[in-house]
Tab-separated table of C-alpha atoms in Angstrom:
chain	number	residue	atom	x	y	z
A	1	MET	CA	-5.700	194.620	152.354
A	2	ILE	CA	-3.585	197.792	152.172
A	3	ALA	CA	-4.647	200.132	155.320
A	4	ARG	CA	-5.513	203.968	154.108
A	5	ARG	CA	-3.896	206.750	156.042
A	6	GLY	CA	-2.988	210.008	156.057
A	7	MET	CA	-5.792	211.599	154.553
A	8	ILE	CA	-6.185	215.315	155.322
A	9	ALA	CA	-9.797	216.850	154.330
A	10	GLY	CA	-10.894	219.779	156.638
A	11	GLY	CA	-7.655	220.469	158.406
A	12	ILE	CA	-5.689	220.982	155.117
A	13	ALA	CA	-5.238	225.091	154.868
A	14	MET	CA	-3.949	226.623	151.772
A	15	LEU	CA	-1.207	229.039	150.666
A	16	LEU	CA	-3.067	230.763	147.669
A	17	LEU	CA	0.038	232.797	146.255
A	18	ALA	CA	-2.515	234.787	143.886
A	19	THR	CA	0.615	236.305	141.391
A	20	SER	CA	2.023	233.244	140.195
A	21	GLY	CA	-1.134	231.003	140.270
A	22	VAL	CA	0.312	228.647	142.896
A	23	ALA	CA	-1.526	226.214	145.289
A	24	ILE	CA	0.101	224.675	148.165
A	25	ALA	CA	-0.831	222.369	150.501
A	26	THR	CA	-0.139	222.687	153.630
A	27	SER	CA	-0.719	222.263	157.839
A	28	ASN	CA	-2.634	224.468	160.044
A	29	SER	CA	-0.129	223.540	162.723
A	30	ASP	CA	3.369	223.013	161.264
A	31	SER	CA	3.522	224.847	158.179
A	32	PRO	CA	5.326	228.267	158.585
A	33	ALA	CA	5.125	230.013	154.810
A	34	LEU	CA	6.813	232.593	153.009
A	35	PRO	CA	4.225	235.336	151.416
A	36	ALA	CA	3.927	235.604	147.764
A	37	ARG	CA	6.063	237.480	145.794
A	38	THR	CA	5.526	239.253	142.677
A	39	VAL	CA	9.027	239.419	141.225
A	40	GLU	CA	9.230	237.415	137.524
A	41	ALA	CA	12.971	236.420	137.318
A	42	THR	CA	14.155	234.231	134.289
A	43	ALA	CA	17.181	232.369	134.342
A	44	THR	CA	19.232	230.319	132.082
A	45	VAL	CA	19.920	226.495	132.872
A	46	GLY	CA	23.452	226.027	132.313
A	47	LYS	CA	25.024	222.329	131.534
A	48	ASP	CA	23.819	219.499	134.221
A	49	ALA	CA	28.145	219.621	135.567
A	50	PRO	CA	28.667	217.938	138.575
A	51	GLN	CA	29.236	220.751	141.144
A	52	THR	CA	31.688	219.867	144.257
A	53	LYS	CA	29.473	221.508	146.744
A	54	PRO	CA	28.445	218.722	149.709
A	55	ALA	CA	24.440	217.956	150.152
A	56	PRO	CA	23.261	219.806	152.956
A	57	THR	CA	23.156	218.287	156.348
A	58	THR	CA	20.464	219.742	158.744
A	59	VAL	CA	17.417	219.839	157.267
A	60	ALA	CA	15.035	217.059	158.694
A	61	PRO	CA	13.683	215.056	155.680
A	62	SER	CA	15.453	212.338	154.300
A	63	LEU	CA	15.084	212.409	151.288
A	64	LYS	CA	17.440	211.376	147.900
A	65	LEU	CA	16.766	214.605	146.136
A	66	LEU	CA	18.111	216.450	148.894
A	67	LYS	CA	21.416	213.826	149.600
A	68	ARG	CA	22.365	213.788	145.648
A	69	SER	CA	25.139	215.927	144.017
A	70	GLN	CA	24.211	219.025	142.634
A	71	VAL	CA	24.668	219.947	139.263
A	72	ALA	CA	24.104	223.538	137.471
A	73	ALA	CA	20.463	223.359	137.197
A	74	ASP	CA	20.054	223.392	140.942
A	75	ASP	CA	21.181	226.777	140.999
A	76	LEU	CA	18.387	229.266	142.481
A	77	PRO	CA	18.272	231.881	139.363
A	78	SER	CA	20.017	235.488	140.586
A	79	GLU	CA	17.204	237.036	140.521
A	80	VAL	CA	15.443	234.528	143.110
A	81	SER	CA	18.532	234.494	145.353
A	82	VAL	CA	18.463	238.276	145.100
A	83	ARG	CA	15.098	238.995	146.252
A	84	LEU	CA	14.985	236.385	148.992
A	85	GLN	CA	18.609	237.902	150.174
A	86	THR	CA	17.078	241.626	150.073
A	87	SER	CA	14.127	240.633	151.694
A	88	GLY	CA	15.457	239.039	154.572
A	89	LEU	CA	13.054	236.090	154.222
A	90	ALA	CA	15.618	233.254	153.345
A	91	GLN	CA	17.652	234.819	156.735
A	92	SER	CA	14.577	234.510	158.623
A	93	MET	CA	14.129	231.178	158.151
A	94	GLU	CA	17.886	230.635	157.817
A	95	GLU	CA	17.562	228.679	154.249
A	96	GLU	CA	20.727	227.563	152.350
A	97	LEU	CA	20.264	228.609	149.309
A	98	GLY	CA	23.240	227.619	148.212
A	99	ASN	CA	22.275	224.207	148.537
A	100	ALA	CA	18.975	224.317	146.832
A	101	ARG	CA	18.102	221.293	144.640
A	102	LEU	CA	16.047	222.008	141.214
A	103	MET	CA	12.773	219.223	141.763
A	104	VAL	CA	10.567	220.213	138.607
A	105	GLU	CA	10.916	221.804	135.827
A	106	ALA	CA	7.831	221.513	133.371
A	107	ALA	CA	5.637	223.185	130.771
A	108	GLY	CA	7.970	225.855	130.838
A	109	GLN	CA	8.007	225.728	134.909
A	110	ARG	CA	10.821	225.384	137.605
A	111	VAL	CA	10.347	224.732	141.652
A	112	TRP	CA	13.374	224.356	143.705
A	113	ALA	CA	13.304	222.956	147.263
A	114	VAL	CA	15.942	224.257	149.561
A	115	PRO	CA	16.720	223.218	153.212
A	116	THR	CA	16.995	225.232	156.464
A	117	ARG	CA	18.448	224.955	159.682
A	118	LYS	CA	15.282	225.032	161.746
A	119	ASP	CA	13.704	222.010	160.377
A	120	LEU	CA	11.684	223.149	157.378
A	121	LEU	CA	12.260	222.772	153.475
A	122	CYS	CA	11.164	225.755	151.838
A	123	PHE	CA	9.679	226.032	148.134
A	124	HIS	CA	10.725	228.329	145.378
A	125	ASP	CA	9.602	228.886	141.724
A	126	LYS	CA	11.270	231.084	139.081
A	127	ALA	CA	9.178	234.138	139.754
A	128	GLY	CA	10.545	234.090	143.303
A	129	SER	CA	7.307	232.830	144.953
A	130	GLY	CA	6.873	229.743	147.472
A	131	GLY	CA	6.734	228.652	151.066
A	132	CYS	CA	8.005	226.307	153.800
A	133	LEU	CA	6.861	222.951	155.296
A	134	SER	CA	8.373	220.848	158.048
A	135	GLY	CA	10.192	218.042	157.769
A	136	ASN	CA	7.618	216.082	159.412
A	137	ALA	CA	4.897	217.703	156.712
A	138	VAL	CA	7.613	216.775	153.844
A	139	ASN	CA	8.036	213.213	154.661
A	140	SER	CA	3.890	212.721	154.682
A	141	GLY	CA	3.680	213.620	151.198
A	142	ARG	CA	2.583	217.001	152.191
A	143	TYR	CA	3.874	219.237	149.872
A	144	ILE	CA	1.572	219.114	146.774
A	145	GLY	CA	1.680	222.172	144.671
A	146	SER	CA	-0.140	223.223	141.430
A	147	LYS	CA	-0.484	226.021	138.585
A	148	GLU	CA	-3.368	226.120	136.437
A	149	CYS	CA	-2.305	229.366	134.290
A	150	LEU	CA	0.205	227.675	132.099
A	151	ASP	CA	1.555	230.256	128.642
A	152	ASP	CA	2.573	226.769	126.836
A	153	HIS	CA	-0.384	224.803	127.976
A	154	PRO	CA	-3.523	226.709	128.471
A	155	THR	CA	-5.353	223.793	128.947
A	156	ASP	CA	-3.581	222.019	131.291
A	157	MET	CA	-2.892	222.556	134.876
A	158	LEU	CA	0.413	221.843	136.205
A	159	VAL	CA	0.798	219.360	139.449
A	160	TYR	CA	3.573	218.938	141.465
A	161	GLY	CA	5.388	217.609	144.799
A	162	ILE	CA	7.400	215.248	147.081
A	163	LEU	CA	6.877	211.921	148.012
A	164	PRO	CA	8.948	210.512	150.581
A	165	ASP	CA	11.792	207.728	150.012
A	166	GLY	CA	10.217	204.143	149.299
A	167	ASN	CA	6.903	205.611	147.997
A	168	GLN	CA	5.380	203.426	145.267
A	169	ASP	CA	1.950	203.060	143.390
A	170	ALA	CA	1.694	206.976	143.094
A	171	ARG	CA	-1.125	207.957	141.355
A	172	LEU	CA	-3.649	211.068	140.946
A	173	LEU	CA	-7.561	210.369	141.197
A	174	LEU	CA	-9.242	212.591	138.876
A	175	GLU	CA	-13.321	213.868	139.527
A	176	ASN	CA	-14.329	211.399	137.029
A	177	GLY	CA	-12.928	208.387	139.085
A	178	GLU	CA	-10.310	208.161	136.487
A	179	SER	CA	-6.508	208.237	137.530
A	180	VAL	CA	-2.838	209.711	135.889
A	181	THR	CA	0.448	208.488	137.030
A	182	PRO	CA	2.349	211.648	137.815
A	183	GLU	CA	6.075	211.587	136.435
A	184	PHE	CA	9.133	211.155	138.771
A	185	ASP	CA	12.643	212.733	139.246
A	186	ALA	CA	15.718	210.272	139.215
A	187	SER	CA	15.817	210.862	143.226
A	188	GLY	CA	11.809	209.111	142.840
A	189	ASN	CA	11.073	212.180	145.843
A	190	ALA	CA	9.758	214.878	143.212
A	191	TRP	CA	6.581	214.389	140.529
A	192	HIS	CA	4.673	216.307	138.700
A	193	ALA	CA	2.209	215.442	136.009
A	194	LEU	CA	-0.124	217.591	133.538
A	195	VAL	CA	-3.785	217.288	133.824
A	196	ALA	CA	-6.470	218.496	131.317
A	197	LYS	CA	-8.764	221.467	132.988
A	198	ALA	CA	-11.775	219.086	131.862
A	199	LYS	CA	-14.812	219.702	133.751
A	200	GLY	CA	-15.371	217.319	136.208
A	201	ALA	CA	-11.884	215.504	135.502
A	202	LEU	CA	-10.089	218.166	137.659
A	203	PRO	CA	-7.255	216.317	140.524
A	204	THR	CA	-8.598	215.748	143.657
A	205	GLU	CA	-6.342	213.541	145.829
A	206	LEU	CA	-3.057	211.312	145.712
A	207	ARG	CA	-2.564	208.326	146.617
A	208	TRP	CA	0.801	206.269	146.991
A	209	GLN	CA	1.847	203.075	148.857
A	210	ALA	CA	4.210	204.232	151.787
A	211	SER	CA	7.526	202.457	152.318
A	212	ASP	CA	5.562	200.286	155.217
A	213	GLY	CA	3.419	198.892	153.059
A	214	GLU	CA	0.560	201.061	153.877
A	215	GLU	CA	-1.573	203.168	151.502
A	216	ALA	CA	-1.243	207.274	152.213
A	217	SER	CA	-3.181	210.217	150.332
A	218	ASN	CA	-3.287	213.738	150.354
A	219	MET	CA	-5.825	216.087	148.521
A	220	VAL	CA	-4.839	218.405	145.881
A	221	PRO	CA	-5.042	222.660	146.397
A	222	ARG	CA	-6.344	224.691	144.031
A	223	SER	CA	-6.171	228.161	143.645
A	224	PRO	CA	-8.581	231.002	142.944
A	225	ASP	CA	-7.429	230.934	138.991
A	226	VAL	CA	-9.063	227.243	137.782
A	227	LEU	CA	-11.762	227.893	140.539
A	228	GLY	CA	-12.900	230.786	138.911
A	229	GLY	CA	-12.078	230.070	135.475
A	230	LEU	CA	-9.242	233.342	135.150
A	231	CYS	CA	-6.857	231.726	133.183
């Protein structure tokens, strides 16, 4: 029987980004987070031509996502980069903005992972909102985000996150006992899923088999948007 581990119950604190409809699961003890930003940014993703910039080496998580060669889509939109630089948030976290990796592109949304020199991995969406988690938290699969107010998918919510290398059999459990298999990027780390915002069928938990064969799980956060029917 596969042993269960990693369940995070009452110890999970949510970083609620009300301006962008994002909820991010974090840990109280090792999850410094950036405050929400209200800047709306847009950008055109260029051709995925390989770049010569080396992969980041200063972030603790050992993820294929961060080790792969950069492509044009990995570049942060100029509006987001300027916002982070002028606010001083990127400098205080020592974020390596030039080493960003696009981890999610779905339902009209984009989310980038940005390594830092302080054993953190930060996340920013196309509106400039985001947060940071420690290397240990990221490697434990604790980065799970959700967006409920989707212009192109008004009846759905987008759930996404990062799992460590070697994960298998990932599935989102729903309130009604059913499950959804998330879609992974080429690295096998970044995942996302579109789930209907149906009563009694919202996602509650992500489960997967870790590289050591044990089963791990984390709770899926939800923002006030979906709980209060604000979309």
